[in-house]
Amino acid sequence: MSTNEQNKFEFKAEIRQLLDILVHSLYTSREIFLRELVSNASDALDKLRFESLKGSEYANPELPLEIKITFDEKQNILTIADTGIGMTREELISNIGTIAKSGSSDFVKKLTEAKEDASNIIGKFGVGFYSVFMVAKEVNITTRSYKKDAVAIKWSSDGLGEYTLADVADDTPRGTTIEIHLKDDASEFAKQYRLEQIIKTHSNFISFPIYLESQKVNTVAALWCEPKSKITQEQYDEFYKFLSYDNSSPADSIHVSVDAPIQFNALLFIPQKNMDIFGFHKEEHGLDLYVRRVLIQHKNQDLLPEYLGFVKGIVDSEDLPLNISRETLQENAVFTKISKAVTSQVYSHLAKKAKENPDKYAEFWKEHAKVFKMGYGDFENKDKFVELLRFNSSLNEDEKGLTSLEEYKEKMRDGQKEIYYIFGPSRSAIEFDPLLEIFKRKGIPILYLTDPVDEFVLSSIRNYKDLEFCPANTKDTEKIEKFDDINEVSSQFEKLSNDDELQFGSLLAKMKEILGDAVLEVKESNRLTNSAICLVNQDDNFSATFQRIMRMANKDMGAPKKILLVNRNNKLVRNLISIFKTDSNSEYLKNMIIQLHEIAQLTEGDLVDPHALANRLLHYFEDSSDWFVTK
Ligand code: ADP
Ligand code: MG
């Protein structure tokens, strides 16, 4: 190809869409384009340093690793140059011409809806480069790859739909230079004071020197290596914001310096808010790994387990070899020890917070519990994990309260060997559940589980200290009934006569006959205080949980079969006995029994199809409305 020949290319559709939004809709925080370009330059320098540590050959080894920003106020041009890894022609086409990451078109859609959040999210989704078109009417990238024989190449675009590629002079040095012709309304970005201010705000902690017109403007200090006593909270906050692109300060900053047996420093942060903004799980978890202040890997995922992925930060060690490859990290014994130590630092921080500042811990729980609870499979840390769990429970006054397992244990009744829990869609739904009645009567505390994952958590941890977890719908109530009533019930029901006693027995048999295979058994029970009936499980294991999850996934699965318990001291049940005595084949009786069973299924979240129930209810209302009509 001759030096002057130009090749035209079209942007992919999703990029055109993105550019359209960036150019036409986003006017706030336009300055973040500079943060994005500087962070790309810094990444390119990191990659080059990594190659050199591996001993690779590369072009222009004499060039220092740095970023140079220059501007021409008269012509409204801003230039950002780095001596990093550069790009070959193919890399340029694939890195700058497409959005590589999956789900990007979803992202573009969301970006349209969330205009003002743009500064927070642009960088996270790997579309940082394009933000330059918020301020540029023309961009020229000149780049030469570090590979010895790579040719230099120039990319140009006005951001409207096409870009061109052309070869350039062979003496172009290694690295990338981005020349931005600013829009008329973006001339502020060709001014010394403004550029300095932006770099200080967003790029102060870049670990390579940034020169603005040959003057170094960033601090270039590894904050984590400074003595803790010298660091202010503002500096921690600033570093966190730099690292995470979060606009708010972190909820917690954890600075760890360990010298023996292995040396490492860690600077860890817990964000105030769960950062998975759209629930995309696009935000990759991980900590930046440094060896002797050199960045070895962005977002290393093995330093912390995934369920502690809400933690942001960096880890730096002197005891790892500088040229360690990312592939062999996991097998490195020193690395494994560091990751264990970092994990236990996070645990002890959380434990301390839970103990010393329960309100703050509750805020943490509200934001990050969803991720944290996934730690139920980490058996190595089980003892610490269980102490950090929180549930709403009967010990709390409202749905906002939280109970730890330790508090439960303290408040339970003497001689209690189980921790009871009940599952439901919300606290108010649970409070209607007849299964709760016996716990209220006996003053036995009970955990209210409203997140389906809670049952998985309890099923995998199995026990807390010497206490087993037991669902409220257990069929073995002796363990509960052995406690005396704390809240007395004044029964206004007379004892059944001998004849009624017999009739009641036959009614139960009749109920089983009518319900057939829909129930396993129909039995009398005195676990209920007010309600007519309730449903309990055949086994106490967690099969019911799995059945529920299966049903949520696959609507065709029928309702689970349970045992129906009947309370003789209930007005409706007493009336049913009378009706049964008069006409054991009464149509009304039959319908009422089916209706009662379906209502119990509804309460337990087991009802597959509510149509029949709704229809029957309407008929009852139609009939009963007659009572109120004066004829
Ligand atoms: P991200 O940085 O999240 O990958 P960007 O849109 O900012 O997304 O950049 C896209 C890609 O373009 C980068 O991953 C990198 O491969 C390449 N790139 C951008 N700027 C440079 C640069 N200054 N030097 C080398 N490569 C670069
Ligand atoms: Mg980038």
PDB file of C-alpha atoms in Angstrom, residues 358-604:
ATOM      1  CA  PRO A 358     -24.814  -2.332  63.754  1.00  0.00           C
ATOM      2  CA  ASP A 359     -26.552   0.546  61.930  1.00  0.00           C
ATOM      3  CA  LYS A 360     -23.723   0.906  59.480  1.00  0.00           C
ATOM      4  CA  TYR A 361     -23.591  -2.849  59.144  1.00  0.00           C
ATOM      5  CA  ALA A 362     -27.303  -2.852  58.303  1.00  0.00           C
ATOM      6  CA  GLU A 363     -26.608  -0.386  55.491  1.00  0.00           C
ATOM      7  CA  PHE A 364     -23.870  -2.647  54.217  1.00  0.00           C
ATOM      8  CA  TRP A 365     -26.222  -5.614  54.420  1.00  0.00           C
ATOM      9  CA  LYS A 366     -28.950  -3.844  52.470  1.00  0.00           C
ATOM     10  CA  GLU A 367     -26.606  -3.064  49.598  1.00  0.00           C
ATOM     11  CA  HIS A 368     -24.324  -6.053  49.426  1.00  0.00           C
ATOM     12  CA  ALA A 369     -26.097  -9.009  51.048  1.00  0.00           C
ATOM     13  CA  LYS A 370     -27.272 -10.393  47.701  1.00  0.00           C
ATOM     14  CA  VAL A 371     -23.673 -10.913  46.645  1.00  0.00           C
ATOM     15  CA  PHE A 372     -22.340 -11.820  50.079  1.00  0.00           C
ATOM     16  CA  LYS A 373     -24.898 -14.584  50.707  1.00  0.00           C
ATOM     17  CA  MET A 374     -23.426 -16.495  47.777  1.00  0.00           C
ATOM     18  CA  GLY A 375     -20.633 -17.370  50.166  1.00  0.00           C
ATOM     19  CA  TYR A 376     -22.719 -20.193  51.597  1.00  0.00           C
ATOM     20  CA  GLY A 377     -20.533 -22.694  49.759  1.00  0.00           C
ATOM     21  CA  ASP A 378     -17.241 -21.471  51.248  1.00  0.00           C
ATOM     22  CA  PHE A 379     -16.791 -24.073  53.948  1.00  0.00           C
ATOM     23  CA  GLU A 380     -13.342 -22.885  54.861  1.00  0.00           C
ATOM     24  CA  ASN A 381     -14.779 -19.616  56.149  1.00  0.00           C
ATOM     25  CA  LYS A 382     -18.115 -20.985  57.323  1.00  0.00           C
ATOM     26  CA  ASP A 383     -17.693 -20.009  60.982  1.00  0.00           C
ATOM     27  CA  LYS A 384     -17.026 -16.400  60.092  1.00  0.00           C
ATOM     28  CA  PHE A 385     -19.637 -16.360  57.350  1.00  0.00           C
ATOM     29  CA  VAL A 386     -22.533 -17.498  59.552  1.00  0.00           C
ATOM     30  CA  GLU A 387     -21.838 -14.806  62.137  1.00  0.00           C
ATOM     31  CA  LEU A 388     -22.272 -12.154  59.470  1.00  0.00           C
ATOM     32  CA  LEU A 389     -25.636 -13.398  58.185  1.00  0.00           C
ATOM     33  CA  ARG A 390     -28.720 -11.358  58.975  1.00  0.00           C
ATOM     34  CA  PHE A 391     -32.421 -12.132  58.655  1.00  0.00           C
ATOM     35  CA  ASN A 392     -35.616 -10.380  59.477  1.00  0.00           C
ATOM     36  CA  SER A 393     -37.389 -12.252  62.257  1.00  0.00           C
ATOM     37  CA  SER A 394     -40.175 -12.258  64.801  1.00  0.00           C
ATOM     38  CA  LEU A 395     -37.672 -10.585  67.131  1.00  0.00           C
ATOM     39  CA  ASN A 396     -37.775  -7.457  64.961  1.00  0.00           C
ATOM     40  CA  GLU A 397     -40.494  -4.846  65.120  1.00  0.00           C
ATOM     41  CA  ASP A 398     -40.825  -4.322  61.389  1.00  0.00           C
ATOM     42  CA  GLU A 399     -39.494  -5.506  58.071  1.00  0.00           C
ATOM     43  CA  LYS A 400     -36.425  -3.286  58.380  1.00  0.00           C
ATOM     44  CA  GLY A 401     -35.018  -5.019  61.431  1.00  0.00           C
ATOM     45  CA  LEU A 402     -32.206  -7.548  61.236  1.00  0.00           C
ATOM     46  CA  THR A 403     -31.411 -10.497  63.462  1.00  0.00           C
ATOM     47  CA  SER A 404     -28.130 -12.370  63.645  1.00  0.00           C
ATOM     48  CA  LEU A 405     -28.004 -16.064  64.459  1.00  0.00           C
ATOM     49  CA  GLU A 406     -26.190 -15.178  67.655  1.00  0.00           C
ATOM     50  CA  GLU A 407     -29.093 -12.921  68.731  1.00  0.00           C
ATOM     51  CA  TYR A 408     -31.548 -15.663  67.848  1.00  0.00           C
ATOM     52  CA  LYS A 409     -29.648 -18.094  70.039  1.00  0.00           C
ATOM     53  CA  GLU A 410     -29.682 -15.630  72.921  1.00  0.00           C
ATOM     54  CA  LYS A 411     -33.410 -14.964  72.671  1.00  0.00           C
ATOM     55  CA  MET A 412     -34.657 -18.496  72.079  1.00  0.00           C
ATOM     56  CA  ARG A 413     -36.358 -20.550  74.746  1.00  0.00           C
ATOM     57  CA  ASP A 414     -34.406 -22.615  77.243  1.00  0.00           C
ATOM     58  CA  GLY A 415     -33.909 -26.086  75.893  1.00  0.00           C
ATOM     59  CA  GLN A 416     -34.604 -25.113  72.290  1.00  0.00           C
ATOM     60  CA  LYS A 417     -32.421 -27.123  69.912  1.00  0.00           C
ATOM     61  CA  GLU A 418     -33.619 -25.755  66.579  1.00  0.00           C
ATOM     62  CA  ILE A 419     -33.540 -22.461  64.780  1.00  0.00           C
ATOM     63  CA  TYR A 420     -36.934 -22.098  63.115  1.00  0.00           C
ATOM     64  CA  TYR A 421     -37.548 -20.280  59.864  1.00  0.00           C
ATOM     65  CA  ILE A 422     -40.470 -19.574  57.603  1.00  0.00           C
ATOM     66  CA  PHE A 423     -40.359 -18.577  53.961  1.00  0.00           C
ATOM     67  CA  GLY A 424     -42.702 -16.084  52.290  1.00  0.00           C
ATOM     68  CA  PRO A 425     -42.758 -13.304  49.749  1.00  0.00           C
ATOM     69  CA  SER A 426     -42.739 -10.561  52.402  1.00  0.00           C
ATOM     70  CA  ARG A 427     -42.945 -10.023  56.135  1.00  0.00           C
ATOM     71  CA  SER A 428     -46.589  -8.987  55.898  1.00  0.00           C
ATOM     72  CA  ALA A 429     -47.428 -12.138  53.923  1.00  0.00           C
ATOM     73  CA  ILE A 430     -45.594 -14.287  56.460  1.00  0.00           C
ATOM     74  CA  GLU A 431     -47.487 -12.689  59.328  1.00  0.00           C
ATOM     75  CA  PHE A 432     -50.746 -14.005  57.849  1.00  0.00           C
ATOM     76  CA  ASP A 433     -49.411 -17.531  57.691  1.00  0.00           C
ATOM     77  CA  PRO A 434     -51.267 -19.940  60.037  1.00  0.00           C
ATOM     78  CA  LEU A 435     -47.974 -21.805  60.457  1.00  0.00           C
ATOM     79  CA  LEU A 436     -46.760 -18.947  62.641  1.00  0.00           C
ATOM     80  CA  GLU A 437     -49.509 -19.354  65.238  1.00  0.00           C
ATOM     81  CA  ILE A 438     -47.784 -21.982  67.336  1.00  0.00           C
ATOM     82  CA  PHE A 439     -44.558 -19.981  67.441  1.00  0.00           C
ATOM     83  CA  LYS A 440     -46.418 -16.924  68.682  1.00  0.00           C
ATOM     84  CA  ARG A 441     -48.208 -18.965  71.324  1.00  0.00           C
ATOM     85  CA  LYS A 442     -44.997 -20.564  72.558  1.00  0.00           C
ATOM     86  CA  GLY A 443     -42.875 -17.422  72.304  1.00  0.00           C
ATOM     87  CA  ILE A 444     -40.379 -19.212  70.079  1.00  0.00           C
ATOM     88  CA  PRO A 445     -38.496 -16.807  67.805  1.00  0.00           C
ATOM     89  CA  ILE A 446     -38.595 -17.510  64.097  1.00  0.00           C
ATOM     90  CA  LEU A 447     -36.584 -16.211  61.145  1.00  0.00           C
ATOM     91  CA  TYR A 448     -38.552 -14.668  58.296  1.00  0.00           C
ATOM     92  CA  LEU A 449     -36.940 -15.590  54.987  1.00  0.00           C
ATOM     93  CA  THR A 450     -38.051 -13.459  52.070  1.00  0.00           C
ATOM     94  CA  ASP A 451     -35.183 -14.022  49.638  1.00  0.00           C
ATOM     95  CA  PRO A 452     -35.353 -17.476  47.971  1.00  0.00           C
ATOM     96  CA  VAL A 453     -31.606 -17.767  48.284  1.00  0.00           C
ATOM     97  CA  ASP A 454     -31.892 -17.684  52.088  1.00  0.00           C
ATOM     98  CA  GLU A 455     -33.204 -21.226  52.114  1.00  0.00           C
ATOM     99  CA  PHE A 456     -30.220 -22.362  50.073  1.00  0.00           C
ATOM    100  CA  VAL A 457     -27.952 -20.602  52.497  1.00  0.00           C
ATOM    101  CA  LEU A 458     -29.493 -22.372  55.494  1.00  0.00           C
ATOM    102  CA  SER A 459     -29.603 -25.711  53.726  1.00  0.00           C
ATOM    103  CA  SER A 460     -25.920 -25.622  52.931  1.00  0.00           C
ATOM    104  CA  ILE A 461     -24.687 -24.354  56.253  1.00  0.00           C
ATOM    105  CA  ARG A 462     -26.989 -26.933  57.955  1.00  0.00           C
ATOM    106  CA  ASN A 463     -26.435 -25.761  61.510  1.00  0.00           C
ATOM    107  CA  TYR A 464     -25.384 -22.842  63.644  1.00  0.00           C
ATOM    108  CA  LYS A 465     -23.176 -24.008  66.485  1.00  0.00           C
ATOM    109  CA  ASP A 466     -25.186 -26.880  68.035  1.00  0.00           C
ATOM    110  CA  LEU A 467     -28.525 -25.742  66.589  1.00  0.00           C
ATOM    111  CA  GLU A 468     -30.170 -27.252  63.520  1.00  0.00           C
ATOM    112  CA  PHE A 469     -32.294 -25.240  61.138  1.00  0.00           C
ATOM    113  CA  CYS A 470     -35.912 -26.339  60.968  1.00  0.00           C
ATOM    114  CA  PRO A 471     -38.714 -25.046  58.712  1.00  0.00           C
ATOM    115  CA  ALA A 472     -41.974 -23.795  60.267  1.00  0.00           C
ATOM    116  CA  ASN A 473     -43.911 -26.311  58.217  1.00  0.00           C
ATOM    117  CA  THR A 474     -42.335 -29.280  59.952  1.00  0.00           C
ATOM    118  CA  LYS A 475     -44.755 -32.112  60.639  1.00  0.00           C
ATOM    119  CA  ASP A 476     -43.044 -32.963  63.926  1.00  0.00           C
ATOM    120  CA  THR A 477     -44.429 -30.387  66.286  1.00  0.00           C
ATOM    121  CA  GLU A 478     -43.642 -32.259  69.517  1.00  0.00           C
ATOM    122  CA  LYS A 479     -40.349 -30.381  69.713  1.00  0.00           C
ATOM    123  CA  ILE A 480     -42.362 -27.170  69.666  1.00  0.00           C
ATOM    124  CA  GLU A 481     -45.345 -28.315  71.683  1.00  0.00           C
ATOM    125  CA  LYS A 482     -43.251 -29.425  74.637  1.00  0.00           C
ATOM    126  CA  PHE A 483     -42.800 -25.736  75.548  1.00  0.00           C
ATOM    127  CA  ASP A 484     -45.603 -24.243  77.629  1.00  0.00           C
ATOM    128  CA  ASP A 485     -47.734 -21.478  76.133  1.00  0.00           C
ATOM    129  CA  ILE A 486     -46.414 -18.024  76.860  1.00  0.00           C
ATOM    130  CA  ASN A 487     -49.310 -16.274  75.249  1.00  0.00           C
ATOM    131  CA  GLU A 488     -52.448 -17.957  76.581  1.00  0.00           C
ATOM    132  CA  VAL A 489     -55.356 -18.571  74.229  1.00  0.00           C
ATOM    133  CA  SER A 490     -58.801 -18.240  75.680  1.00  0.00           C
ATOM    134  CA  SER A 491     -60.763 -20.874  73.840  1.00  0.00           C
ATOM    135  CA  GLN A 492     -64.427 -19.991  73.481  1.00  0.00           C
ATOM    136  CA  PHE A 493     -65.099 -23.461  72.102  1.00  0.00           C
ATOM    137  CA  GLU A 494     -66.790 -26.110  74.117  1.00  0.00           C
ATOM    138  CA  LYS A 495     -65.431 -29.615  74.217  1.00  0.00           C
ATOM    139  CA  LEU A 496     -66.844 -31.811  71.429  1.00  0.00           C
ATOM    140  CA  SER A 497     -69.506 -34.264  72.549  1.00  0.00           C
ATOM    141  CA  ASN A 498     -68.661 -37.939  72.170  1.00  0.00           C
ATOM    142  CA  ASP A 499     -70.814 -38.148  69.072  1.00  0.00           C
ATOM    143  CA  ASP A 500     -69.269 -35.026  67.530  1.00  0.00           C
ATOM    144  CA  GLU A 501     -65.860 -36.458  68.293  1.00  0.00           C
ATOM    145  CA  LEU A 502     -66.731 -39.449  66.105  1.00  0.00           C
ATOM    146  CA  GLN A 503     -68.247 -37.220  63.444  1.00  0.00           C
ATOM    147  CA  PHE A 504     -65.099 -35.091  63.411  1.00  0.00           C
ATOM    148  CA  GLY A 505     -63.026 -38.213  62.754  1.00  0.00           C
ATOM    149  CA  SER A 506     -65.288 -39.146  59.857  1.00  0.00           C
ATOM    150  CA  LEU A 507     -65.172 -35.589  58.520  1.00  0.00           C
ATOM    151  CA  LEU A 508     -61.368 -35.821  58.359  1.00  0.00           C
ATOM    152  CA  ALA A 509     -61.691 -39.070  56.408  1.00  0.00           C
ATOM    153  CA  LYS A 510     -64.236 -37.402  54.136  1.00  0.00           C
ATOM    154  CA  MET A 511     -61.836 -34.521  53.528  1.00  0.00           C
ATOM    155  CA  LYS A 512     -59.124 -36.931  52.450  1.00  0.00           C
ATOM    156  CA  GLU A 513     -61.631 -38.660  50.163  1.00  0.00           C
ATOM    157  CA  ILE A 514     -62.611 -35.345  48.523  1.00  0.00           C
ATOM    158  CA  LEU A 515     -59.069 -34.030  48.159  1.00  0.00           C
ATOM    159  CA  GLY A 516     -57.739 -37.413  47.050  1.00  0.00           C
ATOM    160  CA  ASP A 517     -54.150 -37.344  45.817  1.00  0.00           C
ATOM    161  CA  ALA A 518     -53.870 -33.589  46.264  1.00  0.00           C
ATOM    162  CA  VAL A 519     -52.890 -34.203  49.898  1.00  0.00           C
ATOM    163  CA  LEU A 520     -50.825 -36.922  51.558  1.00  0.00           C
ATOM    164  CA  GLU A 521     -52.908 -37.053  54.699  1.00  0.00           C
ATOM    165  CA  VAL A 522     -55.605 -35.139  56.579  1.00  0.00           C
ATOM    166  CA  LYS A 523     -55.012 -34.973  60.340  1.00  0.00           C
ATOM    167  CA  GLU A 524     -56.187 -33.048  63.328  1.00  0.00           C
ATOM    168  CA  SER A 525     -53.581 -30.879  64.963  1.00  0.00           C
ATOM    169  CA  ASN A 526     -53.420 -28.440  67.832  1.00  0.00           C
ATOM    170  CA  ARG A 527     -50.577 -26.402  66.451  1.00  0.00           C
ATOM    171  CA  LEU A 528     -53.101 -23.857  65.190  1.00  0.00           C
ATOM    172  CA  THR A 529     -54.563 -21.174  67.428  1.00  0.00           C
ATOM    173  CA  ASN A 530     -57.134 -19.410  65.251  1.00  0.00           C
ATOM    174  CA  SER A 531     -56.962 -20.717  61.697  1.00  0.00           C
ATOM    175  CA  ALA A 532     -59.000 -23.653  60.405  1.00  0.00           C
ATOM    176  CA  ILE A 533     -56.251 -25.483  58.572  1.00  0.00           C
ATOM    177  CA  CYS A 534     -52.646 -25.403  57.434  1.00  0.00           C
ATOM    178  CA  LEU A 535     -50.326 -27.465  55.285  1.00  0.00           C
ATOM    179  CA  VAL A 536     -47.102 -29.045  56.461  1.00  0.00           C
ATOM    180  CA  ASN A 537     -44.326 -30.928  54.751  1.00  0.00           C
ATOM    181  CA  GLN A 538     -43.794 -34.644  54.848  1.00  0.00           C
ATOM    182  CA  ASP A 539     -40.025 -34.235  55.411  1.00  0.00           C
ATOM    183  CA  ASP A 540     -38.041 -31.488  57.022  1.00  0.00           C
ATOM    184  CA  ASN A 541     -35.241 -31.617  54.523  1.00  0.00           C
ATOM    185  CA  PHE A 542     -34.947 -28.946  51.956  1.00  0.00           C
ATOM    186  CA  SER A 543     -36.753 -30.769  49.195  1.00  0.00           C
ATOM    187  CA  ALA A 544     -39.581 -28.263  49.494  1.00  0.00           C
ATOM    188  CA  THR A 545     -37.191 -25.435  48.693  1.00  0.00           C
ATOM    189  CA  PHE A 546     -35.968 -27.173  45.612  1.00  0.00           C
ATOM    190  CA  GLN A 547     -39.508 -27.986  44.563  1.00  0.00           C
ATOM    191  CA  ARG A 548     -40.417 -24.339  44.884  1.00  0.00           C
ATOM    192  CA  ILE A 549     -37.428 -23.231  42.827  1.00  0.00           C
ATOM    193  CA  MET A 550     -38.269 -25.891  40.231  1.00  0.00           C
ATOM    194  CA  ARG A 551     -41.819 -24.633  40.054  1.00  0.00           C
ATOM    195  CA  MET A 552     -40.605 -21.076  39.613  1.00  0.00           C
ATOM    196  CA  ALA A 553     -38.476 -22.252  36.706  1.00  0.00           C
ATOM    197  CA  ASN A 554     -41.018 -24.602  35.196  1.00  0.00           C
ATOM    198  CA  LYS A 555     -44.637 -23.715  35.596  1.00  0.00           C
ATOM    199  CA  ASP A 556     -45.881 -27.129  34.515  1.00  0.00           C
ATOM    200  CA  MET A 557     -44.791 -28.820  37.700  1.00  0.00           C
ATOM    201  CA  GLY A 558     -47.795 -29.607  39.863  1.00  0.00           C
ATOM    202  CA  ALA A 559     -48.277 -28.504  43.445  1.00  0.00           C
ATOM    203  CA  PRO A 560     -46.248 -30.393  46.067  1.00  0.00           C
ATOM    204  CA  LYS A 561     -48.202 -32.913  48.146  1.00  0.00           C
ATOM    205  CA  LYS A 562     -48.420 -32.031  51.804  1.00  0.00           C
ATOM    206  CA  ILE A 563     -50.189 -33.019  54.989  1.00  0.00           C
ATOM    207  CA  LEU A 564     -53.353 -31.056  55.774  1.00  0.00           C
ATOM    208  CA  LEU A 565     -53.771 -30.210  59.466  1.00  0.00           C
ATOM    209  CA  VAL A 566     -57.196 -29.274  60.837  1.00  0.00           C
ATOM    210  CA  ASN A 567     -57.962 -27.233  63.964  1.00  0.00           C
ATOM    211  CA  ARG A 568     -61.102 -28.403  65.788  1.00  0.00           C
ATOM    212  CA  ASN A 569     -61.295 -25.135  67.711  1.00  0.00           C
ATOM    213  CA  ASN A 570     -62.311 -23.002  64.780  1.00  0.00           C
ATOM    214  CA  LYS A 571     -65.774 -21.724  63.962  1.00  0.00           C
ATOM    215  CA  LEU A 572     -65.741 -22.874  60.362  1.00  0.00           C
ATOM    216  CA  VAL A 573     -64.553 -26.354  61.300  1.00  0.00           C
ATOM    217  CA  ARG A 574     -67.312 -26.604  63.948  1.00  0.00           C
ATOM    218  CA  ASN A 575     -69.896 -25.585  61.338  1.00  0.00           C
ATOM    219  CA  LEU A 576     -68.505 -28.110  58.872  1.00  0.00           C
ATOM    220  CA  ILE A 577     -69.011 -30.819  61.497  1.00  0.00           C
ATOM    221  CA  SER A 578     -72.688 -29.808  61.766  1.00  0.00           C
ATOM    222  CA  ILE A 579     -73.151 -29.702  58.006  1.00  0.00           C
ATOM    223  CA  PHE A 580     -71.437 -33.071  57.731  1.00  0.00           C
ATOM    224  CA  LYS A 581     -73.785 -34.535  60.314  1.00  0.00           C
ATOM    225  CA  THR A 582     -76.841 -33.396  58.357  1.00  0.00           C
ATOM    226  CA  ASP A 583     -75.635 -34.305  54.878  1.00  0.00           C
ATOM    227  CA  SER A 584     -72.236 -35.951  54.528  1.00  0.00           C
ATOM    228  CA  ASN A 585     -72.479 -35.666  50.745  1.00  0.00           C
ATOM    229  CA  SER A 586     -73.359 -31.976  50.748  1.00  0.00           C
ATOM    230  CA  GLU A 587     -72.163 -30.144  47.635  1.00  0.00           C
ATOM    231  CA  TYR A 588     -71.452 -27.078  49.751  1.00  0.00           C
ATOM    232  CA  LEU A 589     -69.235 -29.100  52.097  1.00  0.00           C
ATOM    233  CA  LYS A 590     -67.301 -30.569  49.189  1.00  0.00           C
ATOM    234  CA  ASN A 591     -66.676 -27.175  47.597  1.00  0.00           C
ATOM    235  CA  MET A 592     -65.734 -25.608  50.911  1.00  0.00           C
ATOM    236  CA  ILE A 593     -63.129 -28.308  51.606  1.00  0.00           C
ATOM    237  CA  ILE A 594     -61.546 -27.855  48.189  1.00  0.00           C
ATOM    238  CA  GLN A 595     -61.654 -24.111  48.687  1.00  0.00           C
ATOM    239  CA  LEU A 596     -59.965 -24.302  52.097  1.00  0.00           C
ATOM    240  CA  HIS A 597     -57.219 -26.513  50.738  1.00  0.00           C
ATOM    241  CA  GLU A 598     -56.567 -24.168  47.856  1.00  0.00           C
ATOM    242  CA  ILE A 599     -56.414 -21.163  50.157  1.00  0.00           C
ATOM    243  CA  ALA A 600     -53.819 -22.966  52.265  1.00  0.00           C
ATOM    244  CA  GLN A 601     -51.858 -23.729  49.100  1.00  0.00           C
ATOM    245  CA  LEU A 602     -52.083 -20.083  48.131  1.00  0.00           C
ATOM    246  CA  THR A 603     -50.672 -18.992  51.491  1.00  0.00           C
ATOM    247  CA  GLU A 604     -47.770 -21.395  51.097  1.00  0.00           C
TER     248      GLU A 604
END
